[in-house]
mmCIF file of C-alpha atoms and ligand atoms in Angstrom:
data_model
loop_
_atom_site.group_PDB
_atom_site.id
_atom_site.type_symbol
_atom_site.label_atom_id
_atom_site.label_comp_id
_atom_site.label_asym_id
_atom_site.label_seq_id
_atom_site.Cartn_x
_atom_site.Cartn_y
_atom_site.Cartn_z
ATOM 1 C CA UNK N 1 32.176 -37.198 10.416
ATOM 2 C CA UNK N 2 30.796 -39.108 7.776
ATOM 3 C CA UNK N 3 28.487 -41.117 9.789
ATOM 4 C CA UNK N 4 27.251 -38.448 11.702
ATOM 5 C CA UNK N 5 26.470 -36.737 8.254
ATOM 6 C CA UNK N 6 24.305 -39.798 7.251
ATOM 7 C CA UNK N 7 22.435 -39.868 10.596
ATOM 8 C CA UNK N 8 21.960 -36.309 10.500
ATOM 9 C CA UNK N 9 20.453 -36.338 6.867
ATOM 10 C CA UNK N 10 18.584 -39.631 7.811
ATOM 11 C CA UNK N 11 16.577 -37.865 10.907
ATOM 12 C CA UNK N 12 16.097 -35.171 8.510
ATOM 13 C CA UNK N 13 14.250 -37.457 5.893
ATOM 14 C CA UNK N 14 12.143 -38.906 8.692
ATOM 15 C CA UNK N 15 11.400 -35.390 10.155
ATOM 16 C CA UNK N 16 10.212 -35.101 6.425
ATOM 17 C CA UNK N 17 8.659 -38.297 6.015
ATOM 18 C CA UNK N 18 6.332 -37.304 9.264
ATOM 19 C CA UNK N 19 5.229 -34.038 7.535
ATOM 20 C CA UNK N 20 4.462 -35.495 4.900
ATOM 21 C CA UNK N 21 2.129 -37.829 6.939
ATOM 22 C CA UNK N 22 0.671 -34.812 8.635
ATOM 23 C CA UNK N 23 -0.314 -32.616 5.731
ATOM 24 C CA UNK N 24 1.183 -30.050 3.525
ATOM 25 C CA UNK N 25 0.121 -27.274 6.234
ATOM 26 C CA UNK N 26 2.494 -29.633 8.530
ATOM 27 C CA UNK N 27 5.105 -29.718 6.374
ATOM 28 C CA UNK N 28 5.053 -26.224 5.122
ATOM 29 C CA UNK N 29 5.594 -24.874 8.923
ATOM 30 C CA UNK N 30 8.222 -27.517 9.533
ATOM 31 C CA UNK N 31 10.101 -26.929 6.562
ATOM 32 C CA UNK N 32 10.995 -23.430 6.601
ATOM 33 C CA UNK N 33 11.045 -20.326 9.593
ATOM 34 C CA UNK N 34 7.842 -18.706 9.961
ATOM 35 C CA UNK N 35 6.926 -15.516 11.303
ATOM 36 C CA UNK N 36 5.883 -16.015 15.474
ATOM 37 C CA UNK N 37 4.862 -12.034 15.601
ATOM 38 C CA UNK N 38 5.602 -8.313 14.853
ATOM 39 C CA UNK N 39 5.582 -5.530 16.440
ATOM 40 C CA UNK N 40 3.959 -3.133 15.933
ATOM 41 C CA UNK N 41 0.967 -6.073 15.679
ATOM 42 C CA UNK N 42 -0.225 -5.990 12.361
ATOM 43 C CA UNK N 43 -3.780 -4.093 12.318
ATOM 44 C CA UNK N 44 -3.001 -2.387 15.311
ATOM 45 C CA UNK N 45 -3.578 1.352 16.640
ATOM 46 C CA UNK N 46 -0.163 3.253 18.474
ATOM 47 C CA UNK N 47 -0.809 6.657 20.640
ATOM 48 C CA UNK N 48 3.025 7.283 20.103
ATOM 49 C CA UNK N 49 4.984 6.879 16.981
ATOM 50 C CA UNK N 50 7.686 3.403 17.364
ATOM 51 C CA UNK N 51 11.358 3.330 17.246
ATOM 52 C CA UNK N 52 11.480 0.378 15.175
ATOM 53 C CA UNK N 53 9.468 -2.447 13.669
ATOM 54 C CA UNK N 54 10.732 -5.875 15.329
ATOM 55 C CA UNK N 55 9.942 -9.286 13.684
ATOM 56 C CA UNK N 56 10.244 -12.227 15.463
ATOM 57 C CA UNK N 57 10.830 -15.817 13.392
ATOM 58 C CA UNK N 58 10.981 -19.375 14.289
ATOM 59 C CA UNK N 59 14.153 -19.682 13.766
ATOM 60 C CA UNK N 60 17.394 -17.426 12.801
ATOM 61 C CA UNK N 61 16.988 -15.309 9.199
ATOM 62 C CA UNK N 62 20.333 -14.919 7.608
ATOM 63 C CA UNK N 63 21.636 -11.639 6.770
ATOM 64 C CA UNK N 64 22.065 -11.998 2.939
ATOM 65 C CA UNK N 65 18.427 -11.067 1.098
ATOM 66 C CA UNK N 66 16.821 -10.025 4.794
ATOM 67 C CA UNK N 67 15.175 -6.347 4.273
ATOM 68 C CA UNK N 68 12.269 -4.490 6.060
ATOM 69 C CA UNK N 69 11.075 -1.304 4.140
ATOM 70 C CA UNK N 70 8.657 0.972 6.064
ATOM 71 C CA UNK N 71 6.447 2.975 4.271
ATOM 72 C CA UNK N 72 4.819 6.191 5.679
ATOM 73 C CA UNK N 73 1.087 7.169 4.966
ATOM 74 C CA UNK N 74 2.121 9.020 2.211
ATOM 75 C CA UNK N 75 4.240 6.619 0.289
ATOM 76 C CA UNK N 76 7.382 7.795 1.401
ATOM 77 C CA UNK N 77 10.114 4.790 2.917
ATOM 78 C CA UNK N 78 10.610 5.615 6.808
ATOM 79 C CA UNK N 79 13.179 2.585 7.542
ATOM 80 C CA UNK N 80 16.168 4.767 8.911
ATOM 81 C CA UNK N 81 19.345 2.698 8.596
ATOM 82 C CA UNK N 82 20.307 -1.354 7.931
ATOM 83 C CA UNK N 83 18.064 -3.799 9.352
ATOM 84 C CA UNK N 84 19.244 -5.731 12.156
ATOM 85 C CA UNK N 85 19.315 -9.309 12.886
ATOM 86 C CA UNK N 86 19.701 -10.909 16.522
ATOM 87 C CA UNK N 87 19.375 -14.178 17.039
ATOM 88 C CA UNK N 88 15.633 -14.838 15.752
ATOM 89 C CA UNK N 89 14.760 -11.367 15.601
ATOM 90 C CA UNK N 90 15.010 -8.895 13.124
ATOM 91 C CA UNK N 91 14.528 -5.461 13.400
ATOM 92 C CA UNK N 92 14.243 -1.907 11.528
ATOM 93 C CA UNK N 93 14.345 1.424 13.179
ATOM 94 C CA UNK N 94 12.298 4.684 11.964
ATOM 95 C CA UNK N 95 12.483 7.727 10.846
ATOM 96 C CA UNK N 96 11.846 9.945 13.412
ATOM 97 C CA UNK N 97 8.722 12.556 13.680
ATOM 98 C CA UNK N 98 6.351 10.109 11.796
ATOM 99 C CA UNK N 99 2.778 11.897 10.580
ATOM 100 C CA UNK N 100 -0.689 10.324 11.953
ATOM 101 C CA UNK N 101 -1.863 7.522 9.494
ATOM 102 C CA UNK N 102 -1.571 4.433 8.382
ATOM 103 C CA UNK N 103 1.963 2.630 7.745
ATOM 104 C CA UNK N 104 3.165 -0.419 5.882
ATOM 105 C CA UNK N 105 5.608 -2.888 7.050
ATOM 106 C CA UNK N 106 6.841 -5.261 3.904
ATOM 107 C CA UNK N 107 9.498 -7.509 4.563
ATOM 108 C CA UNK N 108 11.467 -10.069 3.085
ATOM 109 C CA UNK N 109 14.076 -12.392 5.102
ATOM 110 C CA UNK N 110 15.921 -15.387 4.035
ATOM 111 C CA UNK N 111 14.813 -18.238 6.404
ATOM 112 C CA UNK N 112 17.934 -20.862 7.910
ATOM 113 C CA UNK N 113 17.001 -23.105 5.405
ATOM 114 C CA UNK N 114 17.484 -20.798 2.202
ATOM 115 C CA UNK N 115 14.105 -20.350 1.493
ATOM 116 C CA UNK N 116 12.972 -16.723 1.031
ATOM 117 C CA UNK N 117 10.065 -15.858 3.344
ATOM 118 C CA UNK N 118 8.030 -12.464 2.642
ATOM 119 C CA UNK N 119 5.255 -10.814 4.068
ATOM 120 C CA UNK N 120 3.085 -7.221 4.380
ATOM 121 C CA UNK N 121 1.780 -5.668 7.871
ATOM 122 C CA UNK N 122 0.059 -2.358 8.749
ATOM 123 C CA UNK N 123 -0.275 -0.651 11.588
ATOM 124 C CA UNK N 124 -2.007 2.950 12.248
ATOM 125 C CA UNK N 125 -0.679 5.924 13.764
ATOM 126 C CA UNK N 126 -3.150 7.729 15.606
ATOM 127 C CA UNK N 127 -3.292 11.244 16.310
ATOM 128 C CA UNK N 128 -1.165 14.254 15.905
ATOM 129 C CA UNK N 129 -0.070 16.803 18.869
ATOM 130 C CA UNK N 130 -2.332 16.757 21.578
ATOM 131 C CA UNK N 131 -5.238 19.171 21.085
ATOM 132 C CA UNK N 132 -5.562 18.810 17.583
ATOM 133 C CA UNK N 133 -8.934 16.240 18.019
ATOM 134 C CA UNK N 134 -11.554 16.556 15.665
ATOM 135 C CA UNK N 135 -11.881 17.930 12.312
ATOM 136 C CA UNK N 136 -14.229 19.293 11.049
ATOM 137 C CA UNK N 137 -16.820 17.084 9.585
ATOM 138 C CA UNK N 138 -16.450 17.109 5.814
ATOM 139 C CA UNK N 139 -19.767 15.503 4.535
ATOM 140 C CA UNK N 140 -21.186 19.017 5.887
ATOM 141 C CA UNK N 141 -20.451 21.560 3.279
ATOM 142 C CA UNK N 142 -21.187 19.605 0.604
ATOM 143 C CA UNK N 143 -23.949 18.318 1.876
ATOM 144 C CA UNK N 144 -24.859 22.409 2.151
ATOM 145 C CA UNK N 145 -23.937 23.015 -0.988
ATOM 146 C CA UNK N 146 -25.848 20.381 -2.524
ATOM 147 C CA UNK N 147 -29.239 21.492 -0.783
ATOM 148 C CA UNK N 148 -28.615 25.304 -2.176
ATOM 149 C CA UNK N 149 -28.295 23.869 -5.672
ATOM 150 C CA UNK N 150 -31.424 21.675 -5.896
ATOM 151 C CA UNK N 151 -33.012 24.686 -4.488
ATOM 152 C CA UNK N 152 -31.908 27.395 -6.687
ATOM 153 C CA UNK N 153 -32.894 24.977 -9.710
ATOM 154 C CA UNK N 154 -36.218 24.291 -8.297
ATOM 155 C CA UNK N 155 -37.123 28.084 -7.847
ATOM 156 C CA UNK N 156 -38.212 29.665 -11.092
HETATM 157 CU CU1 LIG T 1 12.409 -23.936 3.569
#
């Protein structure tokens, strides 16, 4: 038991050493979980409003400290329920009937190694019911009403 401990810890100092060769980028990436994706993708456009935001990490986020709060267009949390963690991947569902707009994904999971890991993603919501395209342009009235009042002021 004891031996293996030592071997184990003495790999881990040369996995260590070798980052350190590498580069802090290297070791940074080696040294804790990182996030491999998200879904929805961060900066992306949806038709249809998701079930659930789904992170996917490098390695498996423990429980304790591991939160993902979803914030609607308006500022108001969406996250329905605990998040869930399987394996590498943690996930969050949603609120249901979610307005058109942009959202915000901020979460915060505690990587394998201890290590808090954090991070902020967006993602837009297009649309509204189907029919309800264009609005109307809102530049226009103003625009109106800016062109009657530099004309009543220029009239005597
Ligand atoms: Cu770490």
């Amino acid at each position: 038991m004891t031996v293996q401990r030592f071997l184990v810890l003495l790999v881990a100092g040369a996995i260590a050493m070798a980052g350190l060769l590498l580069g802090p980028g290297v070791t940074t990436a080696s040294a804790h979980d990182a996030l491999v994706a998200v879904t929805p993708a961060d900066g992306g456009t949806l038709e249809t409003a998701p079930e659930q935001v789904t992170l996917e990490f490098s390695g498996s986020p423990q429980e304790l400290g591991t939160r993902v709060l979803v914030t609607a267009p308006d500022g108001r949390p969406v996250s329905d329920g605990p998040v869930e963690l399987r394996d590498t991947t943690v996930s969050q569902a949603l609120a249901a009937d979610l307005p058109a707009g942009t959202y915000t994904v901020e979460w915060r999971v505690t990587s394998a190694d201890g290590h808090p890991l954090s991070g902020t993603s967006t993602f837009d919501l297009a649309g509204g019911p189907p029919g309800s395209v264009a609005q109307a342009d809102p530049t226009t009235p103003s625009a109106a009403t800016a062109a009657d009042t530099s004309g009543s002021l220029l009239s005597p």
